[in-house]
Amino acid sequence: MNLILLGPPGAGKGTQAELLQKKLNVPKLSTGDMLRAAVKAGTEIGKLADSVMKAGQLVSDDIMINLIRERILESDCAQGFILDGFPRTTAQAEALDKMLVQMGKPLSLVIELTVNDEILIERIAGRFSCAACGTGYHDVFKPTQVKDTCDICGSHEFIRRKDDNRETVTSRLSAYHAQTAPLLPYYRNKSILRSVDGMAEIKDVTASINKVLGEASK
Ligand code: ADP
Ligand code: AMP
């Protein structure tokens, strides 16, 4: 299965992709995670992306398209992948279509998570993740089971993203509405878009996604 999870920042794409990759046994490809790793490693791409990410804007299409092309060609994507955070512009979506045709890996489905802006801000403000294994949490909606201890790896170190602050969130939401939302009609026209209520509880969103996947495989 070659899937895209589409939705605004904070919609729950990473949370659901983390669960789906275990269920489907295919990797989640988060372009945000890839860029944060590049920034941390101080690569050329990281240097270019750092200020753009801090401003809540989008990194250039050329960089993103090359980054995802190289990643999809890796052997762990042979049975499929879940895209989280890509594509974010019409140019990226068109380039993705072209490369997937060349690779003989057509898109199976695009699943949109719908969440309104007020809820997104609350979600982003409370988001944190394990510094060791990357598992995502929320202060209120998904706390660790044992205080200050990662449920998955037991680490006691957590991080909050630099761009998860109110000013940057406003720019990120504007970028989503202006540049990414046009992908909804783009995929609807191809009859591969399915929308799921992303405002429900995490487990209920997972159930809705599973239902959509079940219907698609009939
Ligand atoms: P995205 O990858 O779309 O930016 P995340 O998956 O990181 O979003 O989710 C943003 C924050 O909201 C995280 O802290 C996550 O734990 C929390 N979250 C995700 N889905 C839900 C949900 N359905 N209800 C409440 N909180 C959620
Ligand atoms: P995310 O982790 O998906 O919220 O992405 C964090 C930031 O990385 C975004 O605000 C953008 O600056 C950048 N980014 C991630 N994916 C893309 C993409 N596909 N196109 C452009 N910029 C991206």
PDB file of C-alpha atoms and ligand atoms in Angstrom:
ATOM      1  CA  MET A   1       0.000   0.000   0.000  1.00  0.00           C
ATOM      2  CA  ASN A   2       1.282   3.439  -0.958  1.00  0.00           C
ATOM      3  CA  LEU A   3      -0.539   5.931   1.239  1.00  0.00           C
ATOM      4  CA  ILE A   4      -0.568   9.648   1.876  1.00  0.00           C
ATOM      5  CA  LEU A   5      -1.835  11.110   5.158  1.00  0.00           C
ATOM      6  CA  LEU A   6      -2.910  14.658   4.389  1.00  0.00           C
ATOM      7  CA  GLY A   7      -3.942  17.368   6.809  1.00  0.00           C
ATOM      8  CA  PRO A   8      -2.837  20.547   8.561  1.00  0.00           C
ATOM      9  CA  PRO A   9      -0.010  20.649  11.124  1.00  0.00           C
ATOM     10  CA  GLY A  10      -1.211  18.976  14.318  1.00  0.00           C
ATOM     11  CA  ALA A  11      -3.973  16.991  12.587  1.00  0.00           C
ATOM     12  CA  GLY A  12      -2.527  13.702  13.864  1.00  0.00           C
ATOM     13  CA  LYS A  13      -0.697  12.488  10.742  1.00  0.00           C
ATOM     14  CA  GLY A  14       2.437  11.461  12.631  1.00  0.00           C
ATOM     15  CA  THR A  15       0.423   9.787  15.410  1.00  0.00           C
ATOM     16  CA  GLN A  16      -1.634   7.741  12.983  1.00  0.00           C
ATOM     17  CA  ALA A  17       1.317   7.018  10.652  1.00  0.00           C
ATOM     18  CA  GLU A  18       3.240   5.594  13.631  1.00  0.00           C
ATOM     19  CA  LEU A  19       0.356   3.166  14.317  1.00  0.00           C
ATOM     20  CA  LEU A  20      -0.246   2.373  10.645  1.00  0.00           C
ATOM     21  CA  GLN A  21       3.368   1.500   9.920  1.00  0.00           C
ATOM     22  CA  LYS A  22       3.152  -1.271  12.529  1.00  0.00           C
ATOM     23  CA  LYS A  23      -0.170  -2.532  11.190  1.00  0.00           C
ATOM     24  CA  LEU A  24       0.809  -2.468   7.505  1.00  0.00           C
ATOM     25  CA  ASN A  25       4.497  -3.222   8.029  1.00  0.00           C
ATOM     26  CA  VAL A  26       5.612  -0.430   5.698  1.00  0.00           C
ATOM     27  CA  PRO A  27       7.665   2.624   6.757  1.00  0.00           C
ATOM     28  CA  LYS A  28       6.287   6.076   7.467  1.00  0.00           C
ATOM     29  CA  LEU A  29       8.173   8.755   5.590  1.00  0.00           C
ATOM     30  CA  SER A  30       7.900  12.049   7.441  1.00  0.00           C
ATOM     31  CA  THR A  31       9.541  14.883   5.513  1.00  0.00           C
ATOM     32  CA  GLY A  32       9.430  17.035   8.680  1.00  0.00           C
ATOM     33  CA  ASP A  33      11.441  14.370  10.562  1.00  0.00           C
ATOM     34  CA  MET A  34      13.864  14.079   7.632  1.00  0.00           C
ATOM     35  CA  LEU A  35      14.442  17.847   7.606  1.00  0.00           C
ATOM     36  CA  ARG A  36      14.865  18.016  11.403  1.00  0.00           C
ATOM     37  CA  ALA A  37      17.491  15.247  11.150  1.00  0.00           C
ATOM     38  CA  ALA A  38      19.260  17.212   8.381  1.00  0.00           C
ATOM     39  CA  VAL A  39      19.248  20.384  10.512  1.00  0.00           C
ATOM     40  CA  LYS A  40      20.668  18.458  13.477  1.00  0.00           C
ATOM     41  CA  ALA A  41      23.371  16.863  11.318  1.00  0.00           C
ATOM     42  CA  GLY A  42      24.270  20.249   9.793  1.00  0.00           C
ATOM     43  CA  THR A  43      24.008  19.033   6.178  1.00  0.00           C
ATOM     44  CA  GLU A  44      23.633  21.470   3.249  1.00  0.00           C
ATOM     45  CA  ILE A  45      19.891  20.769   3.112  1.00  0.00           C
ATOM     46  CA  GLY A  46      19.672  21.254   6.870  1.00  0.00           C
ATOM     47  CA  LYS A  47      21.383  24.645   6.621  1.00  0.00           C
ATOM     48  CA  LEU A  48      18.959  25.746   3.888  1.00  0.00           C
ATOM     49  CA  ALA A  49      15.886  24.412   5.704  1.00  0.00           C
ATOM     50  CA  ASP A  50      16.582  25.683   9.225  1.00  0.00           C
ATOM     51  CA  SER A  51      15.473  29.326   8.845  1.00  0.00           C
ATOM     52  CA  VAL A  52      12.551  28.389   6.573  1.00  0.00           C
ATOM     53  CA  MET A  53      11.222  25.927   9.169  1.00  0.00           C
ATOM     54  CA  LYS A  54      11.665  28.427  12.012  1.00  0.00           C
ATOM     55  CA  ALA A  55       9.556  30.893  10.003  1.00  0.00           C
ATOM     56  CA  GLY A  56       6.827  28.281   9.452  1.00  0.00           C
ATOM     57  CA  GLN A  57       7.223  28.437   5.684  1.00  0.00           C
ATOM     58  CA  LEU A  58       7.732  25.666   3.158  1.00  0.00           C
ATOM     59  CA  VAL A  59      11.137  24.400   2.032  1.00  0.00           C
ATOM     60  CA  SER A  60      11.607  24.580  -1.758  1.00  0.00           C
ATOM     61  CA  ASP A  61       9.885  22.017  -3.953  1.00  0.00           C
ATOM     62  CA  ASP A  62      13.169  20.958  -5.633  1.00  0.00           C
ATOM     63  CA  ILE A  63      14.780  20.008  -2.335  1.00  0.00           C
ATOM     64  CA  MET A  64      11.689  18.166  -1.096  1.00  0.00           C
ATOM     65  CA  ILE A  65      11.064  16.262  -4.328  1.00  0.00           C
ATOM     66  CA  ASN A  66      14.681  15.026  -4.494  1.00  0.00           C
ATOM     67  CA  LEU A  67      14.636  14.099  -0.820  1.00  0.00           C
ATOM     68  CA  ILE A  68      11.491  11.979  -1.140  1.00  0.00           C
ATOM     69  CA  ARG A  69      12.567  10.397  -4.450  1.00  0.00           C
ATOM     70  CA  GLU A  70      15.782   9.105  -2.862  1.00  0.00           C
ATOM     71  CA  ARG A  71      13.892   7.865   0.197  1.00  0.00           C
ATOM     72  CA  ILE A  72      11.213   5.971  -1.770  1.00  0.00           C
ATOM     73  CA  LEU A  73      13.954   4.213  -3.742  1.00  0.00           C
ATOM     74  CA  GLU A  74      15.337   2.660  -0.536  1.00  0.00           C
ATOM     75  CA  SER A  75      14.695  -1.054  -0.148  1.00  0.00           C
ATOM     76  CA  ASP A  76      12.383  -0.774   2.892  1.00  0.00           C
ATOM     77  CA  CYS A  77       9.788   0.954   0.664  1.00  0.00           C
ATOM     78  CA  ALA A  78       9.558  -2.015  -1.713  1.00  0.00           C
ATOM     79  CA  GLN A  79       6.228  -3.163  -0.208  1.00  0.00           C
ATOM     80  CA  GLY A  80       4.846   0.350   0.218  1.00  0.00           C
ATOM     81  CA  PHE A  81       5.098   3.502   2.338  1.00  0.00           C
ATOM     82  CA  ILE A  82       3.053   6.036   4.279  1.00  0.00           C
ATOM     83  CA  LEU A  83       3.790   9.653   3.419  1.00  0.00           C
ATOM     84  CA  ASP A  84       3.397  12.126   6.304  1.00  0.00           C
ATOM     85  CA  GLY A  85       3.971  15.784   5.398  1.00  0.00           C
ATOM     86  CA  PHE A  86       4.554  15.255   1.686  1.00  0.00           C
ATOM     87  CA  PRO A  87       3.299  16.430  -0.770  1.00  0.00           C
ATOM     88  CA  ARG A  88       2.521  19.934   0.473  1.00  0.00           C
ATOM     89  CA  THR A  89       2.199  21.807  -2.854  1.00  0.00           C
ATOM     90  CA  THR A  90       0.655  21.038  -6.227  1.00  0.00           C
ATOM     91  CA  ALA A  91       4.166  20.936  -7.775  1.00  0.00           C
ATOM     92  CA  GLN A  92       5.185  18.274  -5.218  1.00  0.00           C
ATOM     93  CA  ALA A  93       2.019  16.249  -5.901  1.00  0.00           C
ATOM     94  CA  GLU A  94       2.612  16.344  -9.661  1.00  0.00           C
ATOM     95  CA  ALA A  95       6.268  15.361  -9.267  1.00  0.00           C
ATOM     96  CA  LEU A  96       5.242  12.522  -6.937  1.00  0.00           C
ATOM     97  CA  ASP A  97       2.726  11.221  -9.481  1.00  0.00           C
ATOM     98  CA  LYS A  98       5.401  11.225 -12.181  1.00  0.00           C
ATOM     99  CA  MET A  99       8.042   9.481 -10.087  1.00  0.00           C
ATOM    100  CA  LEU A 100       5.602   6.836  -8.852  1.00  0.00           C
ATOM    101  CA  VAL A 101       4.530   6.063 -12.433  1.00  0.00           C
ATOM    102  CA  GLN A 102       8.209   5.669 -13.378  1.00  0.00           C
ATOM    103  CA  MET A 103       8.759   3.400 -10.378  1.00  0.00           C
ATOM    104  CA  GLY A 104       5.571   1.394 -11.050  1.00  0.00           C
ATOM    105  CA  LYS A 105       4.229   2.213  -7.558  1.00  0.00           C
ATOM    106  CA  PRO A 106       0.874   3.991  -7.956  1.00  0.00           C
ATOM    107  CA  LEU A 107      -0.761   5.709  -4.997  1.00  0.00           C
ATOM    108  CA  SER A 108      -3.352   3.531  -3.267  1.00  0.00           C
ATOM    109  CA  LEU A 109      -5.154   6.202  -1.215  1.00  0.00           C
ATOM    110  CA  VAL A 110      -4.889   9.694   0.205  1.00  0.00           C
ATOM    111  CA  ILE A 111      -6.441   9.929   3.658  1.00  0.00           C
ATOM    112  CA  GLU A 112      -7.345  13.424   4.826  1.00  0.00           C
ATOM    113  CA  LEU A 113      -7.569  14.109   8.570  1.00  0.00           C
ATOM    114  CA  THR A 114      -9.981  17.008   9.116  1.00  0.00           C
ATOM    115  CA  VAL A 115      -9.412  19.168  12.218  1.00  0.00           C
ATOM    116  CA  ASN A 116     -10.357  22.799  12.793  1.00  0.00           C
ATOM    117  CA  ASP A 117      -7.737  25.474  13.478  1.00  0.00           C
ATOM    118  CA  GLU A 118      -8.522  26.079  17.189  1.00  0.00           C
ATOM    119  CA  ILE A 119      -8.029  22.427  18.015  1.00  0.00           C
ATOM    120  CA  LEU A 120      -4.806  22.329  15.971  1.00  0.00           C
ATOM    121  CA  ILE A 121      -3.300  25.128  18.048  1.00  0.00           C
ATOM    122  CA  GLU A 122      -4.151  23.278  21.288  1.00  0.00           C
ATOM    123  CA  ARG A 123      -2.633  20.067  19.912  1.00  0.00           C
ATOM    124  CA  ILE A 124       0.563  21.721  18.737  1.00  0.00           C
ATOM    125  CA  ALA A 125       1.028  23.665  21.990  1.00  0.00           C
ATOM    126  CA  GLY A 126       0.995  20.402  24.011  1.00  0.00           C
ATOM    127  CA  ARG A 127       3.039  18.226  21.672  1.00  0.00           C
ATOM    128  CA  PHE A 128       6.308  16.591  22.781  1.00  0.00           C
ATOM    129  CA  SER A 129       8.228  13.490  21.822  1.00  0.00           C
ATOM    130  CA  CYS A 130      10.733  11.026  23.205  1.00  0.00           C
ATOM    131  CA  ALA A 131      14.285  12.214  22.501  1.00  0.00           C
ATOM    132  CA  ALA A 132      15.500   8.623  22.152  1.00  0.00           C
ATOM    133  CA  CYS A 133      12.910   6.826  20.005  1.00  0.00           C
ATOM    134  CA  GLY A 134      10.774   9.691  18.639  1.00  0.00           C
ATOM    135  CA  THR A 135       7.408   8.452  19.951  1.00  0.00           C
ATOM    136  CA  GLY A 136       4.943  11.343  19.977  1.00  0.00           C
ATOM    137  CA  TYR A 137       2.928  12.478  23.033  1.00  0.00           C
ATOM    138  CA  HIS A 138       0.622  15.266  24.186  1.00  0.00           C
ATOM    139  CA  ASP A 139       0.463  16.933  27.628  1.00  0.00           C
ATOM    140  CA  VAL A 140      -3.301  16.366  27.865  1.00  0.00           C
ATOM    141  CA  PHE A 141      -4.446  14.080  25.035  1.00  0.00           C
ATOM    142  CA  LYS A 142      -1.648  11.492  25.045  1.00  0.00           C
ATOM    143  CA  PRO A 143       0.498  11.707  28.181  1.00  0.00           C
ATOM    144  CA  THR A 144       3.094   9.045  29.005  1.00  0.00           C
ATOM    145  CA  GLN A 145       1.641   6.215  31.112  1.00  0.00           C
ATOM    146  CA  VAL A 146       4.341   6.644  33.766  1.00  0.00           C
ATOM    147  CA  LYS A 147       5.375  10.241  34.489  1.00  0.00           C
ATOM    148  CA  ASP A 148       8.443  11.374  32.500  1.00  0.00           C
ATOM    149  CA  THR A 149       9.041   7.883  31.082  1.00  0.00           C
ATOM    150  CA  CYS A 150       8.599   6.913  27.431  1.00  0.00           C
ATOM    151  CA  ASP A 151       5.988   4.137  27.066  1.00  0.00           C
ATOM    152  CA  ILE A 152       7.975   2.521  24.278  1.00  0.00           C
ATOM    153  CA  CYS A 153      11.681   2.737  25.189  1.00  0.00           C
ATOM    154  CA  GLY A 154      11.692   3.851  28.842  1.00  0.00           C
ATOM    155  CA  SER A 155      13.803   6.973  28.159  1.00  0.00           C
ATOM    156  CA  HIS A 156      13.363   9.953  30.500  1.00  0.00           C
ATOM    157  CA  GLU A 157      14.366  12.593  27.951  1.00  0.00           C
ATOM    158  CA  PHE A 158      11.777  14.447  25.907  1.00  0.00           C
ATOM    159  CA  ILE A 159      11.899  17.238  23.348  1.00  0.00           C
ATOM    160  CA  ARG A 160       9.560  19.945  22.110  1.00  0.00           C
ATOM    161  CA  ARG A 161       9.846  21.247  18.553  1.00  0.00           C
ATOM    162  CA  LYS A 162      11.199  24.781  18.116  1.00  0.00           C
ATOM    163  CA  ASP A 163       8.461  25.567  15.580  1.00  0.00           C
ATOM    164  CA  ASP A 164       5.652  24.486  17.945  1.00  0.00           C
ATOM    165  CA  ASN A 165       5.050  28.011  19.233  1.00  0.00           C
ATOM    166  CA  ARG A 166       2.032  30.237  18.651  1.00  0.00           C
ATOM    167  CA  GLU A 167       3.623  32.664  16.122  1.00  0.00           C
ATOM    168  CA  THR A 168       5.090  29.928  13.943  1.00  0.00           C
ATOM    169  CA  VAL A 169       1.893  27.888  14.119  1.00  0.00           C
ATOM    170  CA  THR A 170      -0.019  30.788  12.570  1.00  0.00           C
ATOM    171  CA  SER A 171       2.401  30.867   9.596  1.00  0.00           C
ATOM    172  CA  ARG A 172       2.272  27.080   9.264  1.00  0.00           C
ATOM    173  CA  LEU A 173      -1.523  27.113   9.189  1.00  0.00           C
ATOM    174  CA  SER A 174      -1.504  29.895   6.559  1.00  0.00           C
ATOM    175  CA  ALA A 175       0.944  27.863   4.462  1.00  0.00           C
ATOM    176  CA  TYR A 176      -1.360  24.848   4.777  1.00  0.00           C
ATOM    177  CA  HIS A 177      -4.488  26.720   3.702  1.00  0.00           C
ATOM    178  CA  ALA A 178      -2.770  28.548   0.815  1.00  0.00           C
ATOM    179  CA  GLN A 179      -0.410  25.879  -0.544  1.00  0.00           C
ATOM    180  CA  THR A 180      -1.499  22.430   0.669  1.00  0.00           C
ATOM    181  CA  ALA A 181      -5.314  22.557   0.827  1.00  0.00           C
ATOM    182  CA  PRO A 182      -5.499  22.729  -3.031  1.00  0.00           C
ATOM    183  CA  LEU A 183      -4.283  19.095  -2.972  1.00  0.00           C
ATOM    184  CA  LEU A 184      -7.707  18.035  -1.663  1.00  0.00           C
ATOM    185  CA  PRO A 185      -9.519  18.740  -4.969  1.00  0.00           C
ATOM    186  CA  TYR A 186      -6.422  17.468  -6.829  1.00  0.00           C
ATOM    187  CA  TYR A 187      -6.774  14.004  -5.250  1.00  0.00           C
ATOM    188  CA  ARG A 188     -10.582  14.112  -5.139  1.00  0.00           C
ATOM    189  CA  ASN A 189     -10.543  14.445  -8.936  1.00  0.00           C
ATOM    190  CA  LYS A 190      -8.437  11.292  -9.123  1.00  0.00           C
ATOM    191  CA  SER A 191     -11.016   9.511  -6.894  1.00  0.00           C
ATOM    192  CA  ILE A 192      -8.397   8.443  -4.334  1.00  0.00           C
ATOM    193  CA  LEU A 193      -9.223  10.929  -1.550  1.00  0.00           C
ATOM    194  CA  ARG A 194     -10.941   9.694   1.631  1.00  0.00           C
ATOM    195  CA  SER A 195     -11.712  12.043   4.539  1.00  0.00           C
ATOM    196  CA  VAL A 196     -11.712  11.023   8.180  1.00  0.00           C
ATOM    197  CA  ASP A 197     -12.823  13.042  11.233  1.00  0.00           C
ATOM    198  CA  GLY A 198      -9.487  13.885  12.848  1.00  0.00           C
ATOM    199  CA  MET A 199     -11.169  15.586  15.826  1.00  0.00           C
ATOM    200  CA  ALA A 200     -12.232  12.310  17.401  1.00  0.00           C
ATOM    201  CA  GLU A 201     -10.099  10.527  20.015  1.00  0.00           C
ATOM    202  CA  ILE A 202      -6.861   8.949  18.730  1.00  0.00           C
ATOM    203  CA  LYS A 203      -8.250   5.402  18.898  1.00  0.00           C
ATOM    204  CA  ASP A 204     -11.428   6.430  17.057  1.00  0.00           C
ATOM    205  CA  VAL A 205      -9.425   8.129  14.285  1.00  0.00           C
ATOM    206  CA  THR A 206      -7.409   4.906  13.959  1.00  0.00           C
ATOM    207  CA  ALA A 207     -10.654   2.921  13.681  1.00  0.00           C
ATOM    208  CA  SER A 208     -11.967   5.252  10.945  1.00  0.00           C
ATOM    209  CA  ILE A 209      -8.708   4.909   8.995  1.00  0.00           C
ATOM    210  CA  ASN A 210      -8.844   1.128   9.314  1.00  0.00           C
ATOM    211  CA  LYS A 211     -12.422   1.179   8.029  1.00  0.00           C
ATOM    212  CA  VAL A 212     -11.385   3.245   4.984  1.00  0.00           C
ATOM    213  CA  LEU A 213      -8.480   0.865   4.295  1.00  0.00           C
ATOM    214  CA  GLY A 214     -10.781  -2.142   4.632  1.00  0.00           C
ATOM    215  CA  GLU A 215     -13.270  -0.673   2.157  1.00  0.00           C
ATOM    216  CA  ALA A 216     -10.472   0.157  -0.300  1.00  0.00           C
ATOM    217  CA  SER A 217      -9.135  -3.405  -0.307  1.00  0.00           C
ATOM    218  CA  LYS A 218     -12.567  -4.967  -1.086  1.00  0.00           C
TER     219      LYS A 218
HETATM  220  P1  ADP B   1       0.893  16.046  12.728  1.00  0.00           P
HETATM  221  O1  ADP B   1       1.882  14.948  12.449  1.00  0.00           O
HETATM  222  O2  ADP B   1      -0.286  16.015  11.795  1.00  0.00           O
HETATM  223  O3  ADP B   1       1.531  17.410  12.786  1.00  0.00           O
HETATM  224  P2  ADP B   1       0.760  14.838  15.392  1.00  0.00           P
HETATM  225  O4  ADP B   1       0.456  13.416  15.088  1.00  0.00           O
HETATM  226  O5  ADP B   1       2.153  15.163  15.822  1.00  0.00           O
HETATM  227  O6  ADP B   1       0.283  15.796  14.184  1.00  0.00           O
HETATM  228  O7  ADP B   1      -0.283  15.301  16.515  1.00  0.00           O
HETATM  229  C1  ADP B   1      -0.191  16.606  17.106  1.00  0.00           C
HETATM  230  C2  ADP B   1      -0.402  16.479  18.633  1.00  0.00           C
HETATM  231  O8  ADP B   1      -1.763  16.126  18.878  1.00  0.00           O
HETATM  232  C3  ADP B   1       0.455  15.400  19.296  1.00  0.00           C
HETATM  233  O9  ADP B   1       0.852  15.881  20.555  1.00  0.00           O
HETATM  234  C4  ADP B   1      -0.493  14.193  19.403  1.00  0.00           C
HETATM  235  O10 ADP B   1      -0.180  13.398  20.556  1.00  0.00           O
HETATM  236  C5  ADP B   1      -1.850  14.862  19.553  1.00  0.00           C
HETATM  237  N1  ADP B   1      -2.932  14.129  18.846  1.00  0.00           N
HETATM  238  C6  ADP B   1      -2.856  13.439  17.684  1.00  0.00           C
HETATM  239  N2  ADP B   1      -4.064  12.935  17.344  1.00  0.00           N
HETATM  240  C7  ADP B   1      -4.924  13.346  18.321  1.00  0.00           C
HETATM  241  C8  ADP B   1      -6.337  13.141  18.535  1.00  0.00           C
HETATM  242  N3  ADP B   1      -7.086  12.442  17.679  1.00  0.00           N
HETATM  243  N4  ADP B   1      -6.870  13.700  19.643  1.00  0.00           N
HETATM  244  C9  ADP B   1      -6.118  14.420  20.510  1.00  0.00           C
HETATM  245  N5  ADP B   1      -4.795  14.636  20.361  1.00  0.00           N
HETATM  246  C10 ADP B   1      -4.198  14.102  19.282  1.00  0.00           C
HETATM  247  P1  AMP B   2       6.089  18.854   9.839  1.00  0.00           P
HETATM  248  O1  AMP B   2       6.976  18.032  10.736  1.00  0.00           O
HETATM  249  O2  AMP B   2       5.412  18.030   8.782  1.00  0.00           O
HETATM  250  O3  AMP B   2       5.122  19.723  10.609  1.00  0.00           O
HETATM  251  O4  AMP B   2       7.067  19.843   9.040  1.00  0.00           O
HETATM  252  C1  AMP B   2       7.856  20.804   9.716  1.00  0.00           C
HETATM  253  C2  AMP B   2       8.368  21.843   8.729  1.00  0.00           C
HETATM  254  O5  AMP B   2       9.224  21.207   7.757  1.00  0.00           O
HETATM  255  C3  AMP B   2       7.297  22.548   7.896  1.00  0.00           C
HETATM  256  O6  AMP B   2       6.712  23.653   8.582  1.00  0.00           O
HETATM  257  C4  AMP B   2       8.115  22.984   6.667  1.00  0.00           C
HETATM  258  O7  AMP B   2       8.921  24.120   6.953  1.00  0.00           O
HETATM  259  C5  AMP B   2       9.062  21.798   6.478  1.00  0.00           C
HETATM  260  N1  AMP B   2       8.497  20.761   5.572  1.00  0.00           N
HETATM  261  C6  AMP B   2       8.164  19.472   5.891  1.00  0.00           C
HETATM  262  N2  AMP B   2       7.692  18.819   4.819  1.00  0.00           N
HETATM  263  C7  AMP B   2       7.707  19.697   3.784  1.00  0.00           C
HETATM  264  C8  AMP B   2       7.308  19.632   2.425  1.00  0.00           C
HETATM  265  N3  AMP B   2       6.788  18.523   1.890  1.00  0.00           N
HETATM  266  N4  AMP B   2       7.470  20.748   1.675  1.00  0.00           N
HETATM  267  C9  AMP B   2       8.001  21.869   2.176  1.00  0.00           C
HETATM  268  N5  AMP B   2       8.377  22.006   3.459  1.00  0.00           N
HETATM  269  C10 AMP B   2       8.240  20.941   4.267  1.00  0.00           C
END
